[in-house]
Amino acid sequence: MAPPAVPRPRPPQHNIFEAAAVYVTACAEDDQDRIDEATRWVSPEALMFGVNELACRAVIALARERDEPVHTVAHSLLGLPSQDAGSSH
């Protein structure tokens, strides 16, 4: 009788928010190896969702810290002129 098969250890599972945090941090630090690693953890769609969620949360937190409107902070971070919230552009 053969001994029971030993299950292989599974690689660690990463969630979309962990992947997004690593991806964004790696982009900020220009670390291509970590960028590549994070992109392998989840699907491109899931990574995009996580990055979007991180961006939204970061802009909201920074707007609260600065006591400025969210749209003003978003434009500022991207080096764009601030626009009125009601503007179509």
XYZ file of N, CA and C in Angstrom, residues 12 14 18-19 22-23 26 31-42 47:
60
model
N 0.822 31.563 -1.071
C -0.063 32.441 -0.299
C -1.080 33.119 -1.214
N -3.428 36.230 -2.153
C -3.394 37.680 -1.972
C -4.739 38.245 -2.392
N -4.527 44.067 -1.136
C -3.096 43.854 -0.890
C -2.321 44.031 -2.194
N -2.831 43.457 -3.272
C -2.174 43.591 -4.576
C -2.109 45.056 -4.998
N 0.538 46.987 -2.902
C 1.898 46.660 -3.340
C 2.178 47.291 -4.701
N 1.211 47.199 -5.613
C 1.377 47.739 -6.965
C 1.616 49.249 -6.932
N 4.938 50.102 -5.313
C 6.024 49.759 -6.231
C 6.130 50.778 -7.359
N 9.813 50.331 -8.660
C 10.312 48.978 -8.395
C 9.603 47.993 -9.331
N 10.181 47.778 -10.503
C 9.544 46.956 -11.526
C 9.334 45.515 -11.077
N 10.238 44.969 -10.284
C 10.069 43.595 -9.806
C 8.811 43.447 -8.959
N 8.574 44.397 -8.068
C 7.368 44.347 -7.220
C 6.108 44.634 -8.037
N 6.211 45.506 -9.023
C 5.080 45.754 -9.917
C 4.686 44.450 -10.600
N 5.685 43.772 -11.156
C 5.429 42.505 -11.843
C 4.835 41.465 -10.888
N 5.354 41.428 -9.673
C 4.852 40.475 -8.680
C 3.378 40.735 -8.364
N 3.048 41.987 -8.096
C 1.667 42.330 -7.750
C 0.712 42.034 -8.899
N 1.151 42.214 -10.128
C 0.270 41.955 -11.273
C -0.013 40.469 -11.454
N 0.794 39.616 -10.868
C 0.555 38.173 -10.950
C -0.399 37.676 -9.863
N -0.650 38.466 -8.856
C -1.459 38.029 -7.718
C -2.942 37.965 -8.017
N -3.438 38.877 -8.832
C -4.875 38.944 -9.123
C -5.061 39.274 -10.600
N -7.123 44.044 -10.070
C -6.083 44.998 -9.704
C -6.555 46.422 -9.991
